[in-house]
Coordinates of C-alpha atoms in Angstrom, one line a residue:
Chain A
M1 CA 15.5 -33.6 -34.6
L2 CA 15.2 -32.9 -38.3
R3 CA 12.2 -30.9 -38.0
P4 CA 12.2 -29.1 -34.4
E5 CA 9.1 -27.2 -35.7
G6 CA 7.0 -30.4 -35.4
A7 CA 7.3 -30.4 -31.8
R8 CA 4.3 -27.7 -31.6
S9 CA 1.8 -30.4 -33.0
L10 CA 2.7 -33.3 -30.6
S11 CA 0.1 -34.4 -28.1
E12 CA 1.4 -35.1 -24.5
A13 CA 1.1 -39.1 -25.3
D14 CA 3.4 -38.3 -28.3
W15 CA 6.0 -36.6 -25.9
T16 CA 5.7 -39.7 -23.6
D17 CA 7.0 -41.8 -26.6
V18 CA 9.3 -39.0 -27.9
V19 CA 11.1 -38.7 -24.5
A20 CA 11.4 -42.4 -23.8
T21 CA 12.6 -42.8 -27.5
A22 CA 15.3 -40.4 -27.4
R23 CA 16.6 -41.5 -24.0
N24 CA 16.7 -45.2 -25.4
A25 CA 18.8 -43.9 -28.3
N26 CA 20.9 -41.6 -26.2
L27 CA 19.7 -38.6 -28.1
L28 CA 17.5 -37.1 -25.2
G29 CA 20.2 -33.9 -24.6
K30 CA 20.7 -33.5 -28.4
L31 CA 17.1 -33.4 -28.9
A32 CA 16.8 -31.0 -26.1
T33 CA 19.8 -28.7 -27.7
T34 CA 18.2 -28.9 -31.0
L35 CA 14.6 -27.9 -29.6
E36 CA 16.2 -24.9 -27.6
Q37 CA 18.3 -23.7 -30.6
A38 CA 15.2 -23.9 -32.9
G39 CA 13.3 -21.8 -30.0
E40 CA 10.9 -24.8 -29.6
A41 CA 9.7 -25.6 -26.1
A42 CA 8.0 -28.7 -25.0
P43 CA 5.1 -28.7 -22.5
A44 CA 6.1 -28.5 -18.9
A45 CA 6.2 -32.1 -18.1
P46 CA 8.4 -33.6 -21.1
Q47 CA 10.5 -30.2 -20.7
R48 CA 11.6 -31.5 -17.2
H49 CA 13.0 -34.7 -18.9
L50 CA 14.7 -32.3 -21.5
T51 CA 15.9 -30.1 -18.8
G52 CA 17.6 -32.9 -16.7
A53 CA 19.3 -34.2 -19.8
L54 CA 20.8 -30.7 -20.6
M55 CA 22.2 -30.5 -16.8
L56 CA 23.6 -34.0 -17.2
S57 CA 25.3 -33.2 -20.4
A58 CA 26.7 -29.8 -19.1
R59 CA 28.1 -31.7 -16.0
Q60 CA 29.6 -34.3 -18.1
R61 CA 31.1 -31.8 -20.3
Q62 CA 32.5 -30.0 -17.4
S63 CA 33.9 -33.1 -16.2
V64 CA 35.7 -34.2 -19.4
V65 CA 37.3 -30.6 -19.8
W66 CA 38.6 -30.9 -16.1
E67 CA 39.9 -34.7 -16.9
A68 CA 41.4 -33.3 -20.0
H69 CA 43.5 -30.5 -17.9
Q70 CA 44.3 -33.2 -15.4
I71 CA 45.8 -35.6 -18.4
D72 CA 47.5 -32.7 -20.2
A73 CA 49.2 -31.8 -16.9
A74 CA 50.3 -35.4 -16.2
L75 CA 51.5 -35.8 -19.7
A76 CA 53.2 -32.2 -20.0
P77 CA 56.7 -33.7 -19.5
L78 CA 56.6 -36.0 -22.1
G79 CA 57.7 -35.1 -25.7
H80 CA 55.2 -37.1 -27.5
P81 CA 52.0 -35.8 -29.4
V82 CA 48.7 -36.7 -27.7
V83 CA 45.5 -36.4 -29.5
L84 CA 41.9 -36.3 -28.1
L85 CA 39.5 -38.8 -29.9
K86 CA 35.7 -38.8 -30.2
G87 CA 33.6 -37.4 -27.5
A88 CA 36.6 -35.4 -25.9
A89 CA 37.8 -34.1 -29.0
Y90 CA 34.1 -32.7 -29.7
A91 CA 33.7 -31.1 -26.5
M92 CA 37.4 -29.5 -26.2
S93 CA 37.2 -28.1 -29.9
D94 CA 33.5 -27.0 -29.3
H95 CA 32.0 -28.7 -31.7
A96 CA 28.3 -28.4 -32.2
A97 CA 28.1 -32.3 -32.2
A98 CA 29.1 -31.8 -28.2
G99 CA 25.6 -29.8 -27.7
G100 CA 23.5 -32.0 -25.2
R101 CA 25.8 -34.9 -25.8
L102 CA 26.7 -37.4 -23.0
F103 CA 30.4 -38.2 -22.2
G104 CA 31.7 -41.3 -21.4
D105 CA 35.5 -42.5 -21.3
I106 CA 38.1 -40.2 -22.5
D107 CA 39.9 -41.6 -25.8
L108 CA 43.5 -40.7 -26.4
L109 CA 45.5 -41.6 -29.3
V110 CA 49.5 -41.5 -28.8
P111 CA 52.5 -42.9 -30.7
R112 CA 53.0 -46.6 -30.3
E113 CA 56.3 -46.2 -28.8
A114 CA 55.0 -43.6 -26.3
I115 CA 52.5 -46.5 -25.1
G116 CA 54.8 -47.1 -22.0
D117 CA 55.9 -43.7 -21.0
V118 CA 52.1 -42.5 -21.2
E119 CA 50.7 -45.2 -19.2
H120 CA 53.6 -44.7 -16.6
R121 CA 53.0 -41.1 -16.3
L122 CA 49.0 -41.7 -15.7
M123 CA 49.7 -44.4 -13.2
G124 CA 51.8 -42.2 -11.4
N125 CA 49.3 -39.5 -11.1
G126 CA 46.4 -41.4 -9.9
W127 CA 45.2 -43.8 -12.8
T128 CA 45.3 -47.5 -12.4
P129 CA 44.4 -50.5 -14.9
I130 CA 40.7 -51.5 -14.8
K131 CA 41.3 -55.1 -16.4
T132 CA 43.6 -56.9 -14.2
D133 CA 42.7 -60.3 -15.7
A134 CA 45.7 -61.8 -17.7
Y135 CA 43.6 -62.7 -20.5
D136 CA 42.2 -59.3 -21.0
Q137 CA 45.6 -57.6 -20.7
R138 CA 47.0 -59.9 -23.4
Y139 CA 43.9 -59.6 -25.2
Y140 CA 44.6 -55.9 -25.4
R141 CA 48.2 -55.6 -25.7
Q142 CA 48.7 -58.1 -28.3
W143 CA 45.6 -57.8 -30.7
M144 CA 44.1 -54.4 -30.1
H145 CA 44.5 -50.9 -31.1
E146 CA 44.4 -49.5 -27.4
I147 CA 45.9 -50.9 -24.1
P148 CA 43.4 -51.8 -21.1
P149 CA 41.5 -48.8 -19.9
L150 CA 42.9 -46.8 -17.0
V151 CA 40.3 -45.7 -14.2
H152 CA 41.3 -42.7 -11.8
A153 CA 41.1 -44.0 -8.3
Q154 CA 39.6 -41.1 -6.8
R155 CA 37.5 -39.5 -9.6
G156 CA 36.3 -42.9 -11.1
T157 CA 36.8 -41.6 -14.7
V158 CA 38.4 -43.6 -17.4
V159 CA 40.8 -43.1 -20.0
D160 CA 41.2 -45.3 -23.0
I161 CA 44.8 -44.9 -24.4
H162 CA 45.3 -45.7 -28.3
H163 CA 47.9 -46.0 -30.6
T164 CA 46.0 -46.4 -33.8
I165 CA 42.2 -46.2 -34.5
L166 CA 41.8 -49.9 -35.6
P167 CA 42.7 -53.2 -33.9
L168 CA 46.1 -54.4 -35.1
T169 CA 44.1 -57.7 -36.4
A170 CA 41.8 -55.7 -38.4
K171 CA 41.7 -55.7 -42.5
H172 CA 42.4 -52.1 -42.7
R173 CA 45.6 -50.1 -41.8
P174 CA 44.7 -46.7 -41.0
D175 CA 47.7 -44.4 -40.6
P176 CA 47.7 -42.8 -37.1
G177 CA 51.0 -40.6 -38.3
R178 CA 48.4 -38.6 -40.6
I179 CA 46.6 -37.8 -37.5
F180 CA 49.7 -36.7 -35.5
R181 CA 50.8 -34.3 -38.6
H182 CA 47.6 -32.5 -38.9
A183 CA 46.5 -32.4 -35.4
R184 CA 45.6 -28.9 -34.0
A185 CA 46.8 -27.4 -30.6
I186 CA 44.0 -26.6 -28.0
A187 CA 44.4 -23.1 -26.3
G188 CA 45.4 -23.4 -22.9
F189 CA 47.0 -26.8 -23.0
D190 CA 50.6 -28.0 -23.3
R191 CA 50.3 -31.4 -25.0
L192 CA 46.7 -32.1 -25.9
M193 CA 45.4 -31.6 -29.4
T194 CA 42.5 -32.5 -31.5
P195 CA 42.4 -34.2 -35.0
A196 CA 42.2 -32.1 -37.9
P197 CA 38.2 -31.9 -38.9
E198 CA 38.9 -34.5 -41.9
D199 CA 40.6 -36.9 -39.4
L200 CA 38.0 -36.6 -36.9
I201 CA 35.4 -37.3 -39.2
V202 CA 37.2 -40.3 -40.9
H203 CA 37.8 -41.7 -37.2
S204 CA 34.1 -41.3 -36.3
L205 CA 32.7 -42.7 -39.6
C206 CA 35.1 -45.4 -39.3
H207 CA 34.1 -46.2 -35.4
L208 CA 30.3 -46.3 -36.5
A209 CA 30.8 -48.7 -39.4
H210 CA 33.0 -51.0 -37.2
E211 CA 30.8 -50.9 -33.9
G212 CA 29.2 -53.8 -33.0
E213 CA 26.2 -52.7 -31.2
V214 CA 23.7 -50.3 -32.7
N215 CA 22.5 -48.8 -29.5
N216 CA 24.5 -45.4 -30.0
L217 CA 24.2 -45.7 -33.8
L218 CA 21.9 -42.6 -34.2
R219 CA 23.8 -40.5 -31.9
D220 CA 26.8 -41.3 -33.6
L221 CA 25.3 -40.6 -36.9
H222 CA 24.0 -37.3 -35.5
D223 CA 27.5 -36.6 -34.3
V224 CA 28.8 -36.7 -37.8
A225 CA 26.2 -34.6 -39.2
C226 CA 26.9 -32.0 -37.0
L227 CA 30.8 -32.2 -37.7
L228 CA 30.0 -32.0 -41.6
D229 CA 27.6 -29.0 -40.8
E230 CA 30.4 -27.0 -39.8
H231 CA 32.0 -27.4 -43.3
A232 CA 28.9 -26.8 -45.3
T233 CA 30.1 -23.5 -46.9
D234 CA 33.6 -25.2 -47.9
P235 CA 33.1 -26.5 -51.3
D236 CA 36.6 -28.4 -51.2
F237 CA 35.7 -30.2 -47.8
P238 CA 34.2 -33.1 -49.6
A239 CA 37.6 -33.7 -51.5
R240 CA 39.7 -33.3 -48.6
L241 CA 37.6 -35.7 -46.7
A242 CA 37.8 -38.3 -49.3
D243 CA 42.0 -37.9 -49.1
A244 CA 42.0 -38.2 -45.5
A245 CA 39.7 -41.6 -46.0
A246 CA 42.1 -42.7 -48.6
D247 CA 45.2 -42.2 -46.8
H248 CA 43.7 -44.2 -43.8
D249 CA 42.9 -47.0 -46.2
L250 CA 39.2 -46.4 -44.8
L251 CA 37.1 -45.6 -47.8
D252 CA 35.1 -48.6 -47.5
P253 CA 34.0 -48.2 -44.1
C254 CA 33.9 -44.3 -44.6
A255 CA 31.5 -44.8 -47.7
L256 CA 29.3 -47.0 -45.5
G257 CA 29.3 -44.6 -42.7
L258 CA 28.4 -41.5 -44.7
A259 CA 25.7 -43.3 -46.7
L260 CA 24.1 -44.0 -43.4
V261 CA 24.6 -40.2 -42.3
A262 CA 23.0 -39.1 -45.5
R263 CA 20.3 -41.5 -45.0
Y264 CA 19.2 -40.5 -41.8
F265 CA 20.2 -37.0 -41.5
D266 CA 19.6 -36.0 -45.2
R267 CA 21.2 -32.7 -46.3
A268 CA 22.6 -31.8 -49.5
L269 CA 26.3 -31.7 -48.2
M270 CA 25.9 -35.1 -46.6
R271 CA 24.9 -36.5 -50.0
Q272 CA 27.8 -34.6 -51.8
A273 CA 30.4 -36.1 -49.2
A274 CA 28.8 -39.6 -49.6
T275 CA 29.0 -39.4 -53.6
S276 CA 32.6 -38.0 -53.3
L277 CA 33.7 -40.8 -51.4
S278 CA 31.9 -43.6 -53.2
A279 CA 33.5 -42.0 -56.7
R280 CA 36.9 -42.4 -54.8
L281 CA 35.8 -45.9 -53.8
G282 CA 34.9 -46.7 -57.2
R283 CA 31.6 -48.1 -56.3
P284 CA 28.8 -47.1 -53.9
A285 CA 28.4 -48.3 -50.5
S286 CA 26.9 -51.7 -50.4
T287 CA 22.9 -51.5 -50.5
A288 CA 22.7 -54.8 -48.8
L289 CA 24.6 -53.2 -45.6
I290 CA 22.5 -50.0 -45.3
A291 CA 19.4 -52.2 -45.7
L292 CA 21.0 -54.2 -42.7
Y293 CA 21.2 -51.2 -40.6
D294 CA 17.6 -50.2 -41.1
D295 CA 16.4 -53.4 -39.8
A296 CA 18.6 -53.2 -36.9
L297 CA 17.8 -49.5 -36.0
Q298 CA 14.2 -49.7 -34.6
P299 CA 14.1 -46.9 -32.1
S300 CA 11.1 -47.4 -29.8
P301 CA 9.8 -46.3 -26.2
T302 CA 10.1 -49.6 -24.6
G303 CA 13.1 -50.9 -26.6
H304 CA 10.7 -53.4 -28.4
C305 CA 12.7 -55.1 -31.4
T306 CA 11.5 -57.5 -34.0
A307 CA 12.9 -60.8 -35.0
T308 CA 14.1 -59.3 -38.1
G309 CA 15.7 -56.6 -36.1
H310 CA 17.3 -59.1 -33.6
L311 CA 18.9 -60.9 -36.6
A312 CA 20.1 -57.7 -38.1
R313 CA 21.8 -56.7 -34.7
A314 CA 23.4 -60.1 -34.5
R315 CA 24.7 -59.9 -38.0
I316 CA 26.3 -56.5 -37.2
Y317 CA 27.7 -57.9 -34.0
L318 CA 29.4 -60.6 -35.9
R319 CA 30.5 -58.6 -38.7
S320 CA 32.0 -56.0 -36.7
H321 CA 34.3 -58.9 -35.0
R322 CA 35.0 -60.3 -38.2
L323 CA 36.3 -56.9 -39.3
R324 CA 38.5 -56.7 -36.2
M325 CA 40.1 -60.1 -36.4
P326 CA 40.4 -63.1 -38.5
L327 CA 37.7 -65.9 -38.3
A328 CA 40.0 -68.6 -36.1
M329 CA 41.0 -66.0 -33.6
L330 CA 37.4 -64.6 -33.5
L331 CA 36.0 -67.9 -32.5
R332 CA 39.0 -68.3 -30.1
H333 CA 38.3 -64.9 -28.3
L334 CA 34.3 -65.5 -28.1
S335 CA 34.2 -68.6 -26.8
R336 CA 36.9 -67.5 -24.1
K337 CA 34.7 -64.4 -23.5
A338 CA 31.4 -66.5 -23.3
W339 CA 33.3 -69.0 -20.7
M340 CA 34.6 -65.8 -18.4
R341 CA 30.8 -64.6 -18.5
M342 CA 29.6 -67.7 -17.2
T343 CA 31.8 -67.9 -14.5
T344 CA 31.3 -64.3 -13.2
R345 CA 28.2 -62.3 -12.1
P346 CA 27.2 -59.3 -13.9
K347 CA 24.7 -56.5 -13.1
S348 CA 23.6 -54.9 -9.7
V349 CA 21.0 -55.7 -7.3
P350 CA 18.3 -53.4 -6.1
Q351 CA 20.0 -50.2 -4.5
E352 CA 19.4 -49.0 -1.0
G353 CA 15.7 -48.6 -0.1
Chain B
M1 CA -2.8 -54.8 -15.0
D2 CA -2.1 -51.5 -16.8
T3 CA -2.8 -48.3 -14.9
T4 CA -1.2 -44.9 -15.0
L5 CA -1.1 -43.2 -11.6
H6 CA -0.2 -39.5 -10.6
I7 CA 2.3 -40.1 -7.8
P8 CA 3.4 -36.3 -7.4
P9 CA 5.5 -35.1 -8.7
F10 CA 5.3 -37.7 -11.1
T11 CA 3.1 -39.9 -13.5
V12 CA 3.8 -43.2 -13.5
R13 CA 2.5 -46.2 -15.7
L14 CA 2.7 -49.6 -14.2
Q15 CA 2.1 -52.6 -16.2
S16 CA 2.2 -56.0 -14.4
P17 CA 0.6 -59.6 -14.6
F18 CA 1.3 -60.3 -10.9
P19 CA -2.0 -60.4 -8.7
D20 CA 0.3 -59.2 -5.6
V21 CA 1.0 -56.1 -7.2
E22 CA -2.4 -55.3 -8.2
Q23 CA -3.3 -55.9 -4.5
H24 CA -0.4 -53.8 -3.4
L25 CA -1.7 -50.9 -5.6
A26 CA -5.3 -51.2 -4.4
R27 CA -4.1 -51.2 -0.8
F28 CA -1.8 -48.5 -0.8
Y29 CA -2.4 -46.4 -4.0
G30 CA -6.3 -46.2 -4.0
R31 CA -6.5 -42.6 -3.1
Y32 CA -4.0 -41.5 -5.8
D33 CA -5.3 -39.8 -8.9
R34 CA -5.4 -42.1 -12.0
A35 CA -4.4 -40.2 -15.1
A36 CA -6.6 -39.7 -18.1
D37 CA -5.7 -41.2 -21.4
G38 CA -3.2 -39.4 -23.4
C39 CA -1.7 -37.9 -20.2
F40 CA 2.3 -37.4 -20.3
V41 CA 4.1 -40.4 -18.5
D42 CA 7.2 -39.6 -16.8
F43 CA 8.0 -43.4 -16.1
H44 CA 6.7 -46.5 -18.0
V45 CA 7.4 -49.3 -15.5
R46 CA 6.6 -52.9 -16.2
L47 CA 7.0 -55.8 -14.1
V48 CA 7.4 -59.1 -15.9
P49 CA 8.0 -62.6 -15.3
G50 CA 11.5 -64.2 -15.4
E51 CA 12.8 -65.4 -18.5
W52 CA 12.8 -68.9 -19.9
I53 CA 12.6 -71.5 -17.2
H54 CA 12.2 -69.0 -14.3
R55 CA 8.5 -68.2 -15.6
V56 CA 7.5 -71.4 -14.0
W57 CA 10.4 -73.0 -11.9
R58 CA 11.1 -70.7 -9.0
P59 CA 9.4 -68.0 -10.8
Q60 CA 11.1 -64.5 -10.8
V61 CA 10.1 -60.9 -11.5
R62 CA 12.1 -58.3 -13.4
F63 CA 11.8 -54.7 -13.2
L64 CA 11.8 -52.8 -16.5
V65 CA 11.8 -48.8 -16.9
D66 CA 11.4 -47.6 -20.6
D67 CA 13.8 -50.2 -21.8
Q68 CA 16.1 -50.2 -19.1
N69 CA 16.5 -53.6 -17.0
P70 CA 18.7 -52.2 -13.8
F71 CA 18.6 -55.0 -11.6
I72 CA 18.8 -58.6 -11.3
P73 CA 15.5 -60.7 -11.3
L74 CA 13.8 -61.4 -7.8
P75 CA 11.5 -64.2 -6.5
A76 CA 8.1 -63.4 -7.8
D77 CA 6.5 -63.1 -4.6
Q78 CA 8.6 -59.9 -4.0
A79 CA 7.0 -58.4 -7.1
A80 CA 5.4 -55.6 -4.8
P81 CA 8.8 -54.5 -2.8
M82 CA 10.4 -54.6 -6.2
F83 CA 7.9 -52.2 -7.9
E84 CA 8.9 -49.7 -4.7
W85 CA 12.6 -50.5 -4.7
G86 CA 12.5 -49.9 -8.6
L87 CA 10.7 -46.7 -8.5
N88 CA 13.2 -45.5 -6.0
W89 CA 15.7 -46.2 -8.1
T90 CA 14.0 -44.5 -11.0
V91 CA 13.4 -41.2 -9.3
A92 CA 16.9 -41.2 -7.8
S93 CA 18.6 -41.7 -11.2
R94 CA 16.1 -39.9 -13.6
S95 CA 15.7 -37.1 -11.5
L96 CA 14.3 -34.7 -14.3
G97 CA 16.6 -31.7 -13.0
L98 CA 15.4 -32.2 -9.6
S99 CA 17.4 -32.7 -6.8
V100 CA 17.2 -36.2 -4.7
L101 CA 18.7 -36.9 -1.6
H102 CA 18.3 -40.0 0.5
A103 CA 16.4 -38.5 3.3
A104 CA 12.7 -38.6 4.8
V105 CA 10.8 -35.7 4.9
L106 CA 7.6 -34.6 6.9
G107 CA 6.0 -31.2 7.0
K108 CA 4.0 -29.1 9.4
G109 CA 2.2 -26.4 7.6
D110 CA 4.5 -24.7 5.0
D111 CA 7.8 -26.0 7.0
A112 CA 9.6 -29.2 6.1
I113 CA 11.9 -31.2 8.2
I114 CA 14.7 -33.5 6.4
L115 CA 15.8 -36.7 8.4
P116 CA 18.8 -38.0 6.3
G117 CA 19.0 -41.8 6.1
F118 CA 22.2 -43.5 7.1
P119 CA 21.7 -47.2 7.5
G120 CA 20.4 -48.3 11.0
A121 CA 19.7 -44.6 12.2
G122 CA 16.0 -45.6 12.8
K123 CA 15.0 -43.0 10.0
S124 CA 11.8 -45.2 8.7
T125 CA 10.9 -45.7 12.3
L126 CA 11.1 -42.3 13.2
C127 CA 9.1 -40.9 10.3
A128 CA 6.2 -43.4 10.7
S129 CA 5.9 -42.3 14.1
L130 CA 5.9 -38.5 13.2
A131 CA 3.5 -39.0 10.4
L132 CA 1.2 -41.5 12.6
L133 CA 1.1 -40.4 15.8
E134 CA 2.0 -36.6 15.5
G135 CA 0.2 -35.5 12.6
W136 CA 3.3 -34.7 10.3
R137 CA 2.4 -34.4 6.9
L138 CA 4.4 -37.3 4.9
F139 CA 6.6 -36.1 2.0
S140 CA 8.5 -39.4 1.6
D141 CA 10.4 -41.9 3.9
E142 CA 12.9 -42.2 1.5
L143 CA 13.5 -39.5 -1.1
A144 CA 13.6 -35.8 -0.4
I145 CA 13.0 -33.9 -3.7
L146 CA 14.3 -30.4 -4.0
D147 CA 13.2 -28.1 -6.9
P148 CA 15.9 -25.9 -7.9
A149 CA 13.6 -23.4 -9.2
T150 CA 12.1 -22.6 -5.8
G151 CA 14.4 -24.3 -3.2
W152 CA 11.3 -26.0 -1.9
L153 CA 11.0 -29.8 -1.3
L154 CA 8.3 -31.6 -3.4
P155 CA 6.0 -34.4 -1.6
H156 CA 6.4 -37.9 -3.1
P157 CA 4.4 -39.7 -0.5
R158 CA 4.8 -43.4 -1.1
P159 CA 4.0 -46.4 1.5
I160 CA 6.7 -46.3 4.2
S161 CA 9.4 -49.2 4.0
L162 CA 9.7 -50.9 7.4
K163 CA 12.5 -53.7 8.0
N164 CA 12.4 -56.3 10.5
Q165 CA 11.7 -55.1 14.1
S166 CA 10.6 -51.9 13.1
I167 CA 7.6 -53.5 11.7
D168 CA 6.0 -54.7 14.7
I169 CA 6.7 -51.2 16.5
V170 CA 4.8 -49.3 13.8
A171 CA 2.0 -52.1 13.6
A172 CA 1.4 -51.4 17.3
F173 CA 0.6 -47.5 16.3
P174 CA -3.1 -46.4 16.5
G175 CA -4.4 -46.1 12.9
A176 CA -1.4 -47.8 11.1
H177 CA -2.3 -49.9 7.9
I178 CA 0.6 -52.5 7.5
G179 CA 0.6 -54.5 4.4
P180 CA 1.9 -58.2 4.1
R181 CA 5.1 -59.3 5.3
F182 CA 7.6 -60.3 2.6
E183 CA 10.3 -62.4 4.1
D184 CA 13.9 -63.5 3.2
T185 CA 14.5 -60.3 1.0
R186 CA 17.8 -59.1 0.8
K187 CA 16.8 -56.5 3.5
G188 CA 15.4 -58.8 5.7
T189 CA 11.7 -58.9 6.4
V190 CA 10.0 -56.1 4.8
A191 CA 6.7 -54.5 5.2
H192 CA 4.8 -51.4 4.0
A193 CA 2.9 -49.1 6.0
A194 CA 0.2 -46.9 4.5
V195 CA 0.4 -43.1 3.8
P196 CA -1.9 -41.2 5.9
D197 CA -4.9 -39.8 3.8
A198 CA -4.2 -36.1 4.6
S199 CA -0.6 -36.5 3.1
V200 CA -2.1 -37.9 -0.2
V201 CA -4.5 -35.3 -0.6
Q202 CA -2.0 -32.6 0.0
A203 CA 0.8 -34.4 -2.3
S204 CA 1.0 -31.3 -4.6
K205 CA 1.7 -29.1 -1.8
P206 CA 5.6 -28.2 -1.7
G207 CA 7.2 -27.6 1.7
R208 CA 9.9 -25.1 2.7
P209 CA 13.0 -26.5 4.2
R210 CA 13.2 -25.4 7.8
W211 CA 15.3 -28.4 9.7
L212 CA 17.8 -30.7 8.6
V213 CA 18.2 -33.3 11.6
F214 CA 20.5 -36.3 11.7
P215 CA 18.8 -38.9 13.8
R216 CA 20.6 -42.0 15.6
F217 CA 18.7 -44.4 17.5
E218 CA 20.8 -46.2 20.4
A219 CA 18.7 -48.5 22.5
G220 CA 18.1 -47.2 25.9
A221 CA 19.8 -43.7 25.1
A222 CA 18.6 -40.5 26.7
T223 CA 17.2 -37.9 24.6
S224 CA 19.8 -35.7 23.3
V225 CA 19.8 -32.6 20.9
V226 CA 22.6 -30.7 19.7
E227 CA 22.8 -28.0 17.0
I228 CA 25.7 -28.7 14.4
P229 CA 27.4 -26.2 12.0
K230 CA 26.3 -26.1 8.5
A231 CA 29.4 -27.2 7.0
E232 CA 29.5 -30.2 8.8
A233 CA 26.2 -30.7 7.8
F234 CA 26.7 -30.0 4.4
A235 CA 29.7 -32.7 4.5
L236 CA 27.2 -35.2 5.8
I237 CA 24.3 -34.5 3.4
Q238 CA 26.1 -34.5 0.2
Q239 CA 26.9 -38.1 0.9
Q240 CA 23.4 -38.6 0.8
S241 CA 22.5 -37.0 -2.4
F242 CA 21.8 -39.6 -5.2
N243 CA 22.1 -37.2 -8.1
R244 CA 24.3 -34.2 -7.1
D245 CA 26.9 -35.3 -10.0
R246 CA 24.0 -35.5 -12.5
L247 CA 23.0 -31.8 -12.1
G248 CA 26.5 -30.0 -12.1
D249 CA 26.4 -26.6 -10.8
V250 CA 22.6 -26.7 -10.1
G251 CA 22.8 -29.6 -7.9
F252 CA 25.5 -27.9 -5.6
D253 CA 23.6 -24.7 -5.6
T254 CA 20.2 -26.2 -4.7
L255 CA 22.1 -28.0 -1.7
G256 CA 23.7 -24.9 -0.8
R257 CA 20.7 -23.1 -0.9
M258 CA 18.9 -25.6 1.3
L259 CA 21.7 -25.5 3.6
S260 CA 21.3 -21.8 4.1
D261 CA 17.3 -22.2 4.6
V262 CA 17.7 -24.7 7.4
R263 CA 19.1 -25.1 11.0
C264 CA 20.8 -28.4 11.5
Y265 CA 20.7 -30.6 14.4
A266 CA 21.8 -34.2 15.4
T267 CA 19.4 -36.1 17.8
V268 CA 20.3 -39.2 19.5
Y269 CA 17.2 -41.1 21.1
G270 CA 16.4 -44.5 22.5
S271 CA 12.8 -44.9 22.1
T272 CA 9.8 -44.0 19.8
S273 CA 8.4 -41.3 22.4
G274 CA 12.3 -40.0 22.8
G275 CA 12.7 -39.8 19.2
I276 CA 9.3 -37.6 19.0
E277 CA 10.7 -35.6 21.9
G278 CA 13.8 -34.8 20.3
I279 CA 12.1 -33.7 17.2
Q280 CA 9.7 -31.3 19.3
R281 CA 12.5 -29.7 21.0
I282 CA 14.1 -28.8 17.7
V283 CA 10.9 -27.6 16.4
S284 CA 10.0 -25.5 19.4
D285 CA 14.0 -24.1 19.3
S286 CA 13.7 -22.4 16.0

């Protein structure tokens, strides 16, 4: 993805590994977009996989735009600001990060005092709660930064409603007010807005540095690299980004996130932004943590992962939960979840045949 | 065993330690081309033993494609049917830009007939009777694959999957080769019927969609055939699309184009010969 011209020298066997690895890392559509923009094409057989990934991405993006319109219509009568986060924000503001990306749930940020109204309006317009279990409901409402997700009864699409960008129990205390103050209107929408670029990037960085699973980490790093690229010609941008991170009390996770972005998608701007953030923080991002992510990130065609990799993934998982809540609360929560998992059956059986 | 097969329109690598699966491949995939080393692989399938205790106690088999593990494990003696089910799932969910419907497809010359698969409609038996008794070319008993670029159907011939009573009916057809029966699967008793050699040889030759036929078996019924409106057929067929939603506009346009290329019928029949008669009437009608 850094050197699309390298596609020309790949053998068919190489392409087998490239396609499988990219699919496992949830990067197949982004790879397809990167190649297309560079004017490179794969041989016919692997190209089918790339084309299929682009079709899926285009379809999901179309669906995100449609959902955004539905949500906007449902929330139009309210007076509160409603800001799209992550994937939906990339799609609606036409960021390069959206190219070939797959989209999942739609994430909304609304003022905490507006949660009840927003939930009520959405439930009156066809959305219904997924988690009906009493424990889950209490877990979300008491401790988290979002309420239990809502799913649309007919379309099956999911909306996550947040009132801040980190759990209430977390160490850092970001400032959702800043996101509302700087948010930008989207043409053609009454209520929905997207965050200012600095806030969008700070949120993406904070998210990836707090995420417990590394499955989508390369995808998330690439998202941030694309977002940063759009400001490559603005010499003041690194400083504005550092201001936003400081305002949100998120210098630490952002420094780590940017160091990872600079490590995997190395461009002058990424390094500059990383340096500017560490300077504001007063120290560089933890080299031990960066090494931990290096161990955990082992993209492969079969999903094979070494023992070191598994250990690193387990440590990242535990670290993410430690960042979310104090230890005693964490132990209580994880044992409760483990018990619930043992008493329910996940996964499907082979489909119709 | 580690072998890479061309099962048009895909190249599939299969790794498996199960002797049953090796026999299944020898029995049903003997005439398919083996891929050369270094060839691009569409789907890398691994059948692996169950985890922990289930390697030895009540042994299990798991189906992996690349690093995905989409199913719960099955008893190890169902490894061969699990390969077929898993590969169906893989083709349906990783469509590579191809439109995939749940339907049997057979061909005559350049023309193809599509038989959508509503449960219990008797699609597999009818499909086997047309392929084994009437000389139709088998495209697939399960997966209709439309190429959006041409609007034509791509053959994906794999052993016909038979359930319960249909196994004995098809076993009695002259020239039928039926594999071992797998009892107590979640679909009941399952067995596979071999694809006629001629269908394997012509597996790279696409077919033009000509007829879309909704069959329904009703014990003892006299054969009836009615032409149905395309709008009705569209409403029915889109419920059978595995991946229309993954292809977006392309999926919709491909289905629409197919509908404009075919004539649509519903047929009710009460026996093997009655089913064949219904199809003959449709083909001679248009």
